[in-house]
GROMACS .gro file of C-alpha atoms in nm:
model
  175
    1MET     CA    1   0.000   0.000   0.000
    2GLY     CA    2   0.103   0.364  -0.002
    3SER     CA    3   0.306   0.518  -0.278
    4PRO     CA    4   0.350   0.322  -0.597
    5ASN     CA    5   0.671   0.132  -0.647
    6LYS     CA    6   0.879   0.350  -0.879
    7GLY     CA    7   1.058   0.042  -1.012
    8GLN     CA    8   0.750  -0.099  -1.180
    9HIS     CA    9   0.486   0.068  -1.390
   10SER     CA   10   0.187  -0.048  -1.190
   11GLY     CA   11   0.118   0.028  -0.827
   12ASP     CA   12  -0.094  -0.150  -0.573
   13LYS     CA   13  -0.423   0.035  -0.626
   14ASN     CA   14  -0.715  -0.091  -0.832
   15ILE     CA   15  -0.686   0.172  -1.104
   16PHE     CA   16  -0.738   0.043  -1.456
   17TYR     CA   17  -0.700   0.230  -1.783
   18LEU     CA   18  -0.899   0.100  -2.077
   19THR     CA   19  -0.712   0.256  -2.366
   20TYR     CA   20  -0.856   0.309  -2.711
   21PRO     CA   21  -0.755   0.511  -3.017
   22PHE     CA   22  -0.866   0.872  -2.985
   23GLN     CA   23  -1.048   0.836  -3.318
   24SER     CA   24  -1.290   0.600  -3.139
   25ILE     CA   25  -1.412   0.852  -2.878
   26LEU     CA   26  -1.767   0.863  -3.015
   27GLU     CA   27  -1.786   0.485  -3.050
   28ILE     CA   28  -1.670   0.441  -2.690
   29LYS     CA   29  -1.938   0.685  -2.571
   30LYS     CA   30  -2.197   0.466  -2.744
   31LEU     CA   31  -2.051   0.150  -2.586
   32THR     CA   32  -2.022   0.289  -2.232
   33PRO     CA   33  -2.377   0.182  -2.129
   34SER     CA   34  -2.289  -0.176  -2.230
   35LEU     CA   35  -1.973  -0.163  -2.020
   36VAL     CA   36  -2.172  -0.033  -1.724
   37SER     CA   37  -2.423  -0.317  -1.770
   38LEU     CA   38  -2.141  -0.573  -1.769
   39LEU     CA   39  -1.994  -0.426  -1.454
   40LYS     CA   40  -2.334  -0.421  -1.283
   41HIS     CA   41  -2.387  -0.781  -1.389
   42SER     CA   42  -2.067  -0.856  -1.195
   43ASN     CA   43  -2.236  -0.698  -0.891
   44TYR     CA   44  -2.045  -0.370  -0.896
   45ASN     CA   45  -2.223  -0.052  -0.794
   46VAL     CA   46  -2.100   0.162  -1.082
   47SER     CA   47  -2.087   0.539  -1.059
   48ILE     CA   48  -1.987   0.741  -1.362
   49LEU     CA   49  -1.791   1.064  -1.336
   50SER     CA   50  -1.732   1.268  -1.650
   51ILE     CA   51  -1.401   1.454  -1.642
   52GLY     CA   52  -1.530   1.671  -1.927
   53ASN     CA   53  -1.830   1.773  -1.717
   54ILE     CA   54  -1.605   1.856  -1.422
   55ILE     CA   55  -1.411   2.102  -1.639
   56TYR     CA   56  -1.730   2.236  -1.802
   57ASP     CA   57  -1.900   2.292  -1.467
   58PHE     CA   58  -1.591   2.464  -1.328
   59ILE     CA   59  -1.576   2.705  -1.619
   60LYS     CA   60  -1.953   2.760  -1.637
   61THR     CA   61  -1.996   2.838  -1.267
   62ASN     CA   62  -1.673   3.026  -1.208
   63PRO     CA   63  -1.715   3.391  -1.099
   64ARG     CA   64  -1.435   3.488  -1.339
   65ARG     CA   65  -1.631   3.349  -1.637
   66ALA     CA   66  -1.740   3.696  -1.751
   67ASN     CA   67  -1.373   3.789  -1.789
   68TRP     CA   68  -1.301   3.465  -1.971
   69LEU     CA   69  -1.574   3.538  -2.225
   70ASN     CA   70  -1.353   3.822  -2.346
   71PHE     CA   71  -1.134   3.545  -2.483
   72SER     CA   72  -1.352   3.551  -2.795
   73ASN     CA   73  -1.207   3.896  -2.869
   74VAL     CA   74  -0.839   3.796  -2.872
   75GLU     CA   75  -0.650   3.894  -3.182
   76TYR     CA   76  -0.320   3.716  -3.135
   77LYS     CA   77  -0.221   3.355  -3.086
   78ASP     CA   78  -0.008   3.453  -2.785
   79GLU     CA   79  -0.316   3.596  -2.613
   80MET     CA   80  -0.500   3.268  -2.671
   81ASN     CA   81  -0.206   3.068  -2.537
   82ASP     CA   82  -0.188   3.292  -2.229
   83PHE     CA   83  -0.561   3.247  -2.171
   84PHE     CA   84  -0.533   2.866  -2.176
   85LYS     CA   85  -0.219   2.871  -1.959
   86ASN     CA   86  -0.396   3.085  -1.699
   87LEU     CA   87  -0.709   2.870  -1.703
   88SER     CA   88  -0.495   2.557  -1.686
   89SER     CA   89  -0.304   2.694  -1.387
   90THR     CA   90  -0.632   2.771  -1.211
   91ILE     CA   91  -0.763   2.417  -1.270
   92ILE     CA   92  -0.437   2.255  -1.158
   93GLU     CA   93  -0.368   2.477  -0.856
   94ASN     CA   94  -0.722   2.438  -0.724
   95LYS     CA   95  -0.714   2.060  -0.783
   96ILE     CA   96  -1.052   2.078  -0.954
   97ILE     CA   97  -1.030   1.727  -1.103
   98GLU     CA   98  -0.870   1.565  -0.800
   99ASN     CA   99  -1.127   1.710  -0.560
  100ALA     CA  100  -1.419   1.598  -0.779
  101ILE     CA  101  -1.287   1.240  -0.795
  102LEU     CA  102  -1.224   1.223  -0.420
  103GLU     CA  103  -1.565   1.375  -0.343
  104LYS     CA  104  -1.732   1.114  -0.565
  105GLN     CA  105  -1.531   0.841  -0.393
  106ASP     CA  106  -1.649   0.964  -0.052
  107GLU     CA  107  -2.007   0.963  -0.178
  108ILE     CA  108  -1.997   0.599  -0.296
  109LYS     CA  109  -1.726   0.419  -0.097
  110ASN     CA  110  -1.967   0.272   0.159
  111GLN     CA  111  -2.174   0.097  -0.105
  112LYS     CA  112  -2.133  -0.274  -0.159
  113LYS     CA  113  -1.864  -0.323  -0.431
  114PRO     CA  114  -1.834   0.042  -0.539
  115LEU     CA  115  -1.662   0.116  -0.868
  116LEU     CA  116  -1.593   0.456  -1.021
  117LEU     CA  117  -1.591   0.485  -1.400
  118LEU     CA  118  -1.417   0.797  -1.532
  119THR     CA  119  -1.532   0.906  -1.876
  120ASP     CA  120  -1.473   1.199  -2.112
  121LEU     CA  121  -1.105   1.224  -2.021
  122GLU     CA  122  -1.044   1.420  -2.341
  123GLY     CA  123  -1.212   1.712  -2.159
  124ILE     CA  124  -0.890   1.789  -1.971
  125HIS     CA  125  -0.709   1.885  -2.291
  126PRO     CA  126  -0.544   2.141  -2.323
  127PHE     CA  127  -0.542   2.209  -1.950
  128THR     CA  128  -0.349   1.912  -1.814
  129ARG     CA  129  -0.290   1.540  -1.848
  130PHE     CA  130  -0.428   1.271  -1.623
  131GLY     CA  131  -0.094   1.134  -1.497
  132PRO     CA  132  -0.039   1.420  -1.252
  133VAL     CA  133  -0.399   1.387  -1.133
  134GLU     CA  134  -0.349   1.016  -1.064
  135GLN     CA  135  -0.023   1.084  -0.881
  136SER     CA  136  -0.189   1.350  -0.668
  137ILE     CA  137  -0.480   1.131  -0.551
  138TYR     CA  138  -0.307   0.792  -0.556
  139ASN     CA  139  -0.265   0.752  -0.180
  140SER     CA  140  -0.625   0.863  -0.116
  141LEU     CA  141  -0.791   0.609  -0.343
  142GLU     CA  142  -0.994   0.344  -0.163
  143ILE     CA  143  -1.217   0.199  -0.436
  144PRO     CA  144  -1.158   0.051  -0.781
  145ILE     CA  145  -1.149   0.301  -1.066
  146ILE     CA  146  -1.173   0.237  -1.439
  147ILE     CA  147  -1.058   0.518  -1.665
  148LEU     CA  148  -1.168   0.528  -2.028
  149TYR     CA  149  -0.847   0.662  -2.182
  150PRO     CA  150  -0.837   0.804  -2.535
  151GLY     CA  151  -0.480   0.729  -2.631
  152GLU     CA  152  -0.228   0.462  -2.707
  153LEU     CA  153  -0.053   0.214  -2.486
  154SER     CA  154   0.320   0.224  -2.557
  155GLY     CA  155   0.498  -0.035  -2.341
  156SER     CA  156   0.429   0.081  -1.986
  157SER     CA  157   0.361   0.437  -2.103
  158LEU     CA  158   0.043   0.605  -2.220
  159GLU     CA  159   0.018   0.855  -2.505
  160PHE     CA  160  -0.280   1.080  -2.436
  161LEU     CA  161  -0.497   1.161  -2.740
  162GLY     CA  162  -0.238   1.020  -2.976
  163PHE     CA  163  -0.029   1.338  -2.990
  164TYR     CA  164   0.107   1.393  -2.640
  165PRO     CA  165   0.446   1.227  -2.588
  166PRO     CA  166   0.448   0.896  -2.396
  167ASP     CA  167   0.412   0.936  -2.021
  168GLY     CA  168   0.540   0.655  -1.799
  169ASN     CA  169   0.430   0.816  -1.473
  170TYR     CA  170   0.097   0.633  -1.455
  171ARG     CA  171   0.108   0.374  -1.175
  172SER     CA  172  -0.196   0.174  -1.272
  173LYS     CA  173  -0.289  -0.117  -1.491
  174HIS     CA  174  -0.321  -0.043  -1.865
  175TYR     CA  175  -0.535  -0.241  -2.106
   0.00000   0.00000   0.00000
């Protein structure tokens, strides 16, 4: 238990990445209800958490949103890059994704055979990648988590969305 063993790519937590080519995002969304049915048939109490919705809700309900709407008036690419860097920093520094996952875990962990299914991972682009999120919450995870991961499995590394470089910092099981 505790921190993942740095000498091997998988840790001791029940975190599983189901990888698929990013071109299949829409197909996976259509197949997700079937996956949930299979998991429920195996007596898991499945809860779904959309990472895309976490980001959307954060932006939509943020008091600074009125300022962010001025983004539509930017004239230069550098201004756009600065906007996304600032928004990304806000999401990362406030641990928006991490807190949502841990709150959901607290909500469901006392159920019989709880399982958290994370969907819409592509919603974190261009703000962050999921590896740092996993590392941040790793020691706090108490229930099994399945992550639908749009990317490629490359040895023990994952390539998010098919264009980010391989990241070997994930400490979970990859399929």
